[in-house]
Short mmCIF file of C-alpha atoms in Angstrom, two decimals:
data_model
loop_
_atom_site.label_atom_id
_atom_site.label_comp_id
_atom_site.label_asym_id
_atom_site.label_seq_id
_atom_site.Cartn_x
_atom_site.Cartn_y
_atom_site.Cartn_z
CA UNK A 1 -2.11 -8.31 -30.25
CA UNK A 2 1.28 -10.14 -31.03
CA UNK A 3 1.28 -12.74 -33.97
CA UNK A 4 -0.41 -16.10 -33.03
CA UNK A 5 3.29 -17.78 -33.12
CA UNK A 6 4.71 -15.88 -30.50
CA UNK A 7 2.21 -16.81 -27.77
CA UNK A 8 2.45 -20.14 -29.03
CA UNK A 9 6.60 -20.10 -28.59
CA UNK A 10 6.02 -18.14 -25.31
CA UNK A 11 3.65 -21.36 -24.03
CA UNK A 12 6.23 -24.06 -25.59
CA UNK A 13 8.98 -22.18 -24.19
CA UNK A 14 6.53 -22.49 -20.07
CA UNK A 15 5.62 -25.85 -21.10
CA UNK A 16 10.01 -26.81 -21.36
CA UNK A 17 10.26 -25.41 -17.93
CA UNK A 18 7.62 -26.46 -15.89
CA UNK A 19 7.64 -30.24 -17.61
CA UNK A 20 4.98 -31.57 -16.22
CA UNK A 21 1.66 -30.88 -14.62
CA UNK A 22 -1.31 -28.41 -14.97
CA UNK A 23 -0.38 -24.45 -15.38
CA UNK A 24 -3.56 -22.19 -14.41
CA UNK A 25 -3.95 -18.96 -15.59
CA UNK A 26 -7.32 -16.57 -14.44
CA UNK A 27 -7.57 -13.48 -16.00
CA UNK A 28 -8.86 -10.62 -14.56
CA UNK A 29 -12.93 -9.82 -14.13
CA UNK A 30 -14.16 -6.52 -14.29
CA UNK A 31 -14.26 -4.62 -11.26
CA UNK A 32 -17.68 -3.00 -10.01
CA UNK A 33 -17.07 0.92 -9.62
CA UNK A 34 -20.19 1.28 -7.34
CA UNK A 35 -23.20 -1.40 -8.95
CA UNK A 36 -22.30 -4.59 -11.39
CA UNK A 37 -22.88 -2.54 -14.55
CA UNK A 38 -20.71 0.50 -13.70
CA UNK A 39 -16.97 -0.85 -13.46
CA UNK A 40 -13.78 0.86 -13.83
CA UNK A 41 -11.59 0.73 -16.35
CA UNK A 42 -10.78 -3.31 -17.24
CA UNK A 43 -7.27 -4.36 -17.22
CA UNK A 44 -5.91 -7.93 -17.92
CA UNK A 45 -3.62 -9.74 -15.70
CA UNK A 46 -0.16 -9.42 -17.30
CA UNK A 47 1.12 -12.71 -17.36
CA UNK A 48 -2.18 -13.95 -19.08
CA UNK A 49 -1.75 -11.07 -21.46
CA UNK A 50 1.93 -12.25 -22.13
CA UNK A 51 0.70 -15.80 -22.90
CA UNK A 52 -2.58 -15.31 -24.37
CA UNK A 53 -3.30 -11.94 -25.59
CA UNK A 54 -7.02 -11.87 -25.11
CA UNK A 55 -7.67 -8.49 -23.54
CA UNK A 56 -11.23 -9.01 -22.43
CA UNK A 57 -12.89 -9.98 -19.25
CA UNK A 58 -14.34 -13.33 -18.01
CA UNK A 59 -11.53 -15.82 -19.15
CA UNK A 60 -9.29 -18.44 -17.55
CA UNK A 61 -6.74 -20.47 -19.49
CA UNK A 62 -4.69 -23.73 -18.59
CA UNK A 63 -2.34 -25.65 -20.14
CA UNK A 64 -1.82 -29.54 -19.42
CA UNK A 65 1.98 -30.36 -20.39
CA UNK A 66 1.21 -34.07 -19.97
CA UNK A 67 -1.53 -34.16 -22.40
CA UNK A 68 -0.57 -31.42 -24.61
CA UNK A 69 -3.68 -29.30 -24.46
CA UNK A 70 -4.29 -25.64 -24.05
CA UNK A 71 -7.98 -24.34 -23.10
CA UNK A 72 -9.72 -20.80 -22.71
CA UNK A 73 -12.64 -21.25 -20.58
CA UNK A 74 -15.04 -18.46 -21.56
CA UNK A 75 -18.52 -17.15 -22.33
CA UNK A 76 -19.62 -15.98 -25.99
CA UNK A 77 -21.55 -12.85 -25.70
CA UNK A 78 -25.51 -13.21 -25.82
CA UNK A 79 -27.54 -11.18 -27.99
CA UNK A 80 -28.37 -9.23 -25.07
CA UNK A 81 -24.31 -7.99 -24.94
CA UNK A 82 -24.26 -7.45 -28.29
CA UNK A 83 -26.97 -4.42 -27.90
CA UNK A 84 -24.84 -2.98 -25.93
CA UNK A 85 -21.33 -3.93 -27.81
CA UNK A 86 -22.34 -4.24 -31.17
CA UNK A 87 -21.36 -7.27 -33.25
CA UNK A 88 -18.49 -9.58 -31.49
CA UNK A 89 -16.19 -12.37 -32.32
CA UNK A 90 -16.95 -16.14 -31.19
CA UNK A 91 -14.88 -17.10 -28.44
CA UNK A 92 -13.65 -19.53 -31.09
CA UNK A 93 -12.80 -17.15 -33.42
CA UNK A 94 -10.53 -15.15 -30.45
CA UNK A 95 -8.52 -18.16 -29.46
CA UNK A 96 -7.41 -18.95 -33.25
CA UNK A 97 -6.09 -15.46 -33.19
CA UNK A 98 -3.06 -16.81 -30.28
CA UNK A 99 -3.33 -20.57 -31.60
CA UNK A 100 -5.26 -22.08 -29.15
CA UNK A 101 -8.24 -24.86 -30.42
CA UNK A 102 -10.26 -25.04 -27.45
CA UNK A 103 -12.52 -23.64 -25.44
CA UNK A 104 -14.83 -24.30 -22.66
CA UNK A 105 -17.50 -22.56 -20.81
CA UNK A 106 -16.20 -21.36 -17.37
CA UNK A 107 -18.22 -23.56 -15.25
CA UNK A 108 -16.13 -26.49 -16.52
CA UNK A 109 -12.82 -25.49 -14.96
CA UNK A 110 -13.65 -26.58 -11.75
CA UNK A 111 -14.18 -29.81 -12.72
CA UNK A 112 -11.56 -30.09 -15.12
CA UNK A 113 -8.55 -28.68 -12.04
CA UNK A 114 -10.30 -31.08 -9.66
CA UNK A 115 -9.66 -34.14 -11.76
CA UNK A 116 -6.05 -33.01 -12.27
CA UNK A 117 -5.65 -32.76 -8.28
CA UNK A 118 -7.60 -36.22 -7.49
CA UNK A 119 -4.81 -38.10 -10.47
CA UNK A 120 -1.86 -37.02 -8.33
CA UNK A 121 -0.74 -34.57 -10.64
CA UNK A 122 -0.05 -30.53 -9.32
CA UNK A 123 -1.52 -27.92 -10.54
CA UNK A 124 0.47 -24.22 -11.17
CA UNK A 125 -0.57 -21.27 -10.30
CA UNK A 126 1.06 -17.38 -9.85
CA UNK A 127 -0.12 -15.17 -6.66
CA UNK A 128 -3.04 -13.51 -7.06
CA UNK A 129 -3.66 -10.05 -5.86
CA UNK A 130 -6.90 -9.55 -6.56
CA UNK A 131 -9.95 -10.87 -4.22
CA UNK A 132 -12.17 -12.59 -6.98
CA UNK A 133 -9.52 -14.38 -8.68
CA UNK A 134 -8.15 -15.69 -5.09
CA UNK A 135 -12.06 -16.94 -4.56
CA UNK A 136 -12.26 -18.62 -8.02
CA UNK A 137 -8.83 -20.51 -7.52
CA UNK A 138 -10.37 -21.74 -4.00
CA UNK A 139 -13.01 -22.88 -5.71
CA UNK A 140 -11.29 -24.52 -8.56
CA UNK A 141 -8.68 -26.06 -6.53
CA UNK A 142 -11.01 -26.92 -3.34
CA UNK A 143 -8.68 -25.05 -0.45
CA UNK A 144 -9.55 -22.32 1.86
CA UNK A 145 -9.18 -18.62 0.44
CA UNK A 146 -6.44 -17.89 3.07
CA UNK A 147 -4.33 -20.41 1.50
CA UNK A 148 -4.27 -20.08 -2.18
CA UNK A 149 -1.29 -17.93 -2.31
CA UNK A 150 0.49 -20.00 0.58
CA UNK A 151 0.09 -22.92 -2.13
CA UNK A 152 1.38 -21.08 -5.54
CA UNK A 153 4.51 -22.94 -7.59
CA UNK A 154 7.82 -21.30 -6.99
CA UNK A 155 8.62 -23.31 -10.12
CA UNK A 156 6.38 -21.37 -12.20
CA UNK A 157 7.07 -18.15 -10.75
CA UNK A 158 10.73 -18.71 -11.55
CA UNK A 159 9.78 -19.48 -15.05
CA UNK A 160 7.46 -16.72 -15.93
CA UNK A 161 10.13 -14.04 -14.14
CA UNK A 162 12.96 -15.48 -16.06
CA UNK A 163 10.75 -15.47 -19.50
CA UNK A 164 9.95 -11.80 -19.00
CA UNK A 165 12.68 -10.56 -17.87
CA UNK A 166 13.76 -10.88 -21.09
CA UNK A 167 12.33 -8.37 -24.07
CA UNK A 168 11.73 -8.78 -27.75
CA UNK A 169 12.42 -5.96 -30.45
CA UNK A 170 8.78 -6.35 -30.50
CA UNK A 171 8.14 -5.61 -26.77
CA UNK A 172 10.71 -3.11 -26.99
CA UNK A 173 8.73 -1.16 -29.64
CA UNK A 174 5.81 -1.15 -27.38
CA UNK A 175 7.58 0.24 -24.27
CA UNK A 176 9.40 2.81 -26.57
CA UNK A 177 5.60 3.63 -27.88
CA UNK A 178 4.53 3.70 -23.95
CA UNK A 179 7.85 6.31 -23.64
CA UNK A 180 6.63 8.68 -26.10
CA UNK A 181 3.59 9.32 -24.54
CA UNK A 182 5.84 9.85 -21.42
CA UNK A 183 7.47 12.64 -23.25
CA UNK A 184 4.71 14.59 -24.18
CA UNK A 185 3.25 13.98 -20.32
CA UNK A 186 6.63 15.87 -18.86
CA UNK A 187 7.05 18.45 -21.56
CA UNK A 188 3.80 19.25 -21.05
CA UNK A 189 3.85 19.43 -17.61
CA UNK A 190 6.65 21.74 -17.54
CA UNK A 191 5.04 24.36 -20.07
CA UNK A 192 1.86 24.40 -17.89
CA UNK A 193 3.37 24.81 -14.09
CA UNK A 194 3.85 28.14 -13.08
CA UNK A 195 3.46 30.32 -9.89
CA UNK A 196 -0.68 30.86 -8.93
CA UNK A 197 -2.25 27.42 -10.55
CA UNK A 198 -2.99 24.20 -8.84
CA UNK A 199 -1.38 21.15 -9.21
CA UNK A 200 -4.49 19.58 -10.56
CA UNK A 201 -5.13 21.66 -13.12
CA UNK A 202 -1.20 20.26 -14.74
CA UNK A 203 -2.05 16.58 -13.55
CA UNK A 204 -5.75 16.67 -15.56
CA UNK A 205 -4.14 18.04 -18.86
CA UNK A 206 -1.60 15.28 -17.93
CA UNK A 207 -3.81 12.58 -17.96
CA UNK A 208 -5.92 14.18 -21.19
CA UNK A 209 -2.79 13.32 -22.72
CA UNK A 210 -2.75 9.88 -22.35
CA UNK A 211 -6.43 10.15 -23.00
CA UNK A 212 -5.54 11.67 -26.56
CA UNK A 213 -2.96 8.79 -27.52
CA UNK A 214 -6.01 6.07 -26.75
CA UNK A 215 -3.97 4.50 -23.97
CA UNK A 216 -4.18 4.83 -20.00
CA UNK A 217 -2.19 5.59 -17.11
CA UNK A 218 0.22 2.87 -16.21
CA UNK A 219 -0.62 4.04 -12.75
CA UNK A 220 -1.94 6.79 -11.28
CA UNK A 221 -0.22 10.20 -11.94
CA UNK A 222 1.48 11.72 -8.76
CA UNK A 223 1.82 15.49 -9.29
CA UNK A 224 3.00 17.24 -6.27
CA UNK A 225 4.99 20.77 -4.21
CA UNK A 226 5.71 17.63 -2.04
CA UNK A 227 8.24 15.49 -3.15
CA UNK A 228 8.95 14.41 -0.02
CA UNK A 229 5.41 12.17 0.27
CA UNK A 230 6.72 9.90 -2.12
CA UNK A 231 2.95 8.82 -2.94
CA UNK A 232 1.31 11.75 -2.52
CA UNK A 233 -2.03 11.82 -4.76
CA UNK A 234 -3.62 14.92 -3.65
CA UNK A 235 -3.42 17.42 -6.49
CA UNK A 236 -4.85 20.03 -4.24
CA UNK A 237 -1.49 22.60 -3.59
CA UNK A 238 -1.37 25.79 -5.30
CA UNK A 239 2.40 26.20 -6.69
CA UNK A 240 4.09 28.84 -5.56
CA UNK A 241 7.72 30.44 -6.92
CA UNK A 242 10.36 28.49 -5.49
CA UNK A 243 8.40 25.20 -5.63
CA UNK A 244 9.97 22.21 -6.93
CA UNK A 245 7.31 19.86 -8.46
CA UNK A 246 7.51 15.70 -8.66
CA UNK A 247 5.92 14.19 -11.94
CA UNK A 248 5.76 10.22 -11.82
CA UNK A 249 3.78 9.39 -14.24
CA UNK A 250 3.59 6.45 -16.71
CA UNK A 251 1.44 5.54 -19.70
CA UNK A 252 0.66 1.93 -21.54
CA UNK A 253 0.93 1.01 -24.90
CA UNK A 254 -1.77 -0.60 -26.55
CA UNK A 255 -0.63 -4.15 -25.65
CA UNK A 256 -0.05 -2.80 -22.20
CA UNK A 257 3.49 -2.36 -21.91
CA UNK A 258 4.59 0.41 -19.70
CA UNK A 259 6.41 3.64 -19.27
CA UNK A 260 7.26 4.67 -15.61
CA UNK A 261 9.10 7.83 -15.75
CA UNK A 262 9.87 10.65 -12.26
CA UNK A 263 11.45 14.03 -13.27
CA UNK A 264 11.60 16.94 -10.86
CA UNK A 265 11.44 20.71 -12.29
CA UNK A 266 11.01 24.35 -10.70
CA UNK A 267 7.44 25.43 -10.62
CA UNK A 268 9.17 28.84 -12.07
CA UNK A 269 11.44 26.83 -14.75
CA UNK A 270 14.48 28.41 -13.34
CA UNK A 271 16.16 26.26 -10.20
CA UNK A 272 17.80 28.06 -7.29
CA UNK A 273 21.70 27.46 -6.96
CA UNK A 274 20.82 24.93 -4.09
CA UNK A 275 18.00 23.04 -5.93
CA UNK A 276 20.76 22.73 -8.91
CA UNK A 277 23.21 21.51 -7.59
CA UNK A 278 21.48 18.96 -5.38
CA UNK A 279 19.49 17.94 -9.06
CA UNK A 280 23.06 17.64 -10.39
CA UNK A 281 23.90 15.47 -7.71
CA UNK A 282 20.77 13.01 -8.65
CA UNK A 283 21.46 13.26 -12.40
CA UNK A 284 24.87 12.20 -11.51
CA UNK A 285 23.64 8.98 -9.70
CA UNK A 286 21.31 7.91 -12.89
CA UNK A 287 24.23 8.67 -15.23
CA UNK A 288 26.65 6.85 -12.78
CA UNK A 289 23.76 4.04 -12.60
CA UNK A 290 23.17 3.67 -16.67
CA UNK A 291 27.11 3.48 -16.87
CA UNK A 292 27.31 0.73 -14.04
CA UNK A 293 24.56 -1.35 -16.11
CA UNK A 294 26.23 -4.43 -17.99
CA UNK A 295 25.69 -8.43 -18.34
CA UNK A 296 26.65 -10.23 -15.11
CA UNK A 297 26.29 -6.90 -13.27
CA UNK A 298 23.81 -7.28 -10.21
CA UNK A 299 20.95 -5.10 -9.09
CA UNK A 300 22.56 -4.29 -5.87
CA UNK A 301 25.79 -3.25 -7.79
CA UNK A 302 24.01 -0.90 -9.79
CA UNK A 303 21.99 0.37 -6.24
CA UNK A 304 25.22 1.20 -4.09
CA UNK A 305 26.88 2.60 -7.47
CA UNK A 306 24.06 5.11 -7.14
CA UNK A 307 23.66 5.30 -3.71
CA UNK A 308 27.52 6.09 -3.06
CA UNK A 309 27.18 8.96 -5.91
CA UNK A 310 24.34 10.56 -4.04
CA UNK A 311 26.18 10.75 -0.33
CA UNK A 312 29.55 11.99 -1.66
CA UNK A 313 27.41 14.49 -3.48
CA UNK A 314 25.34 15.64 -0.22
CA UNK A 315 28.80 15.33 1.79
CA UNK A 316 30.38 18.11 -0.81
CA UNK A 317 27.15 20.08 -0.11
CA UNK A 318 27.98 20.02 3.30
CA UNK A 319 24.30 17.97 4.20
CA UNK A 320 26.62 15.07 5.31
CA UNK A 321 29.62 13.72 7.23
CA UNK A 322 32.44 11.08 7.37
CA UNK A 323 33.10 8.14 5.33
CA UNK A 324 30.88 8.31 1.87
CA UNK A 325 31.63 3.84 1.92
CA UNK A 326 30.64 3.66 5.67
CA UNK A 327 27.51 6.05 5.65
CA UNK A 328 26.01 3.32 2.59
#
């Protein structure tokens, strides 16, 4: 977790934006793997991560610009958790930790978002993409399911993207941290792979190695002979010489940022003449790309930059035809 003053500058800096109103945040619940007590591996929803740091299930946050107040609505554990857990901190004691003052059992955000909404005054919310929290804003905010993420504030999705887009040397550390463990997930994918072996005997040792660092998968690990399905998850093909194997892979850092990285390498470590010079061709896009990158420069810019690299590359290889400009 970040310093408590930098979730407190991140919420000042939301509060300036949004001006007025309610801003809702759910976090994430844990998700049931097959019965209630048996759920897969927890992970908080970003945005509440980026404002409030608590990386536990169970917890909802708002903040109400007109009155100045910030809340976590959440449970302390009961004795009965803390067989299981072992000691824990207060709820109290977690929010001081991000420099927030109060908090409030869960039951009372309902009431709390329906006053808001009978005053007159809106209430902000991101989409949600996951089924529970869709149910508990429906609930909180008294509409149908089907129409919570019809009713979500384009004024606070144009905050939060514009807030994030942006990285401190902080949040840069973490997603260089998150690229490490990237490296070691190639490299050692490409001293495993060879002719005779499954792909899932590379993609477990893959994952082991995220294991080993204490993180997780940013998502899961595609290992494949078939590029071509370009989310193929079946590790079940047995390489064979003259393969050419897809890694996309990614790892977190421990306050979730990610790595996302795809390389593509001969299942015998040596490429054909064909297979290198059509990989030259792609590393020529991503250089070509990286260059294009600058302030003021859009995303589409950078896109055809790469795009037009790739077709006058396959039209010197003879896989294409007539004008490189037209064909993009």
């Amino acid at each position: 977790m970040f310093d408590a003053d930098i979730y407190i500058k991140r919420r000042n800096i939301l509060k300036d934006q949004i001006k007025s109103g309610v801003i809702l945040f759910p976090g994430n619940d844990e998700s049931p793997m097959n019965y209630p007590a048996n759920t897969l591996h927890f992970r908080q929803d970003s945005s509440f991560l980026y404002y409030f740091g608590l990386d536990f299930p169970g917890l909802a946050a708002i903040i109400d610009i007109d009155n100045d107040e910030e809340i976590i609505f959440g449970y302390d554990y009961t004795v009965d958790d803390i067989v299981w857990m072992g000691p824990q901190e207060t709820m109290a004691e977690k929010v001081k930790r991000i420099g927030v003052m109060k908090t409030e059992a869960p039951e009372k955000i309902e009431e709390k978002i329906k006053k808001v909404l009978a005053s007159g005054r809106r209430v902000h919310y991101l989409p949600q993409y996951r089924g529970e929290s869709i149910i508990h804003v429906a609930d909180w905010t008294g509409c149908h399911h089907s129409e919570v993420n019809k009713k979500t504030s384009n004024e606070l999705i144009e905050a939060v993207v514009a807030q994030r887009s942006f990285k401190s040397d902080l949040e840069i550390a973490e997603i260089e941290k998150a690229l490490e463990i990237s490296y070691d997930m190639n490299t050692l994918a490409m001293k495993l792979s060879k002719p005779g072996i499954y792909e899932k005997e590379v993609a477990g040792a893959v994952e082991g190695i995220v294991l080993s660092h204490g993180s997780f998968t940013s998502f899961p690990v595609i290992f494949t002979v078939h590029g071509e399905v370009l989310h193929g998850h079946s590790h079940e093909n047995l390489m064979e010489d003259g393969n050419l194997l897809v890694l996309d892979s990614g790892a977190e850092s421990p306050l979730h940022y990610a790595s996302d990285i795809t390389r593509t390498f001969p299942v015998s470590g040596k490429f054909t003449d064909l297979q290198r010079d059509v990989y030259n061709v792609v590393l020529s896009s991503q250089i070509g790309a990286i260059e294009k990158m600058a302030p003021g420069v859009s995303f589409k810019e950078v896109h055809l930059t790469a795009a037009k690299i790739i077709a006058s590359g396959m039209k010197e290889l003879g896989f294409m035809k007539g004008d490189v400009d037209e064909a993009v």
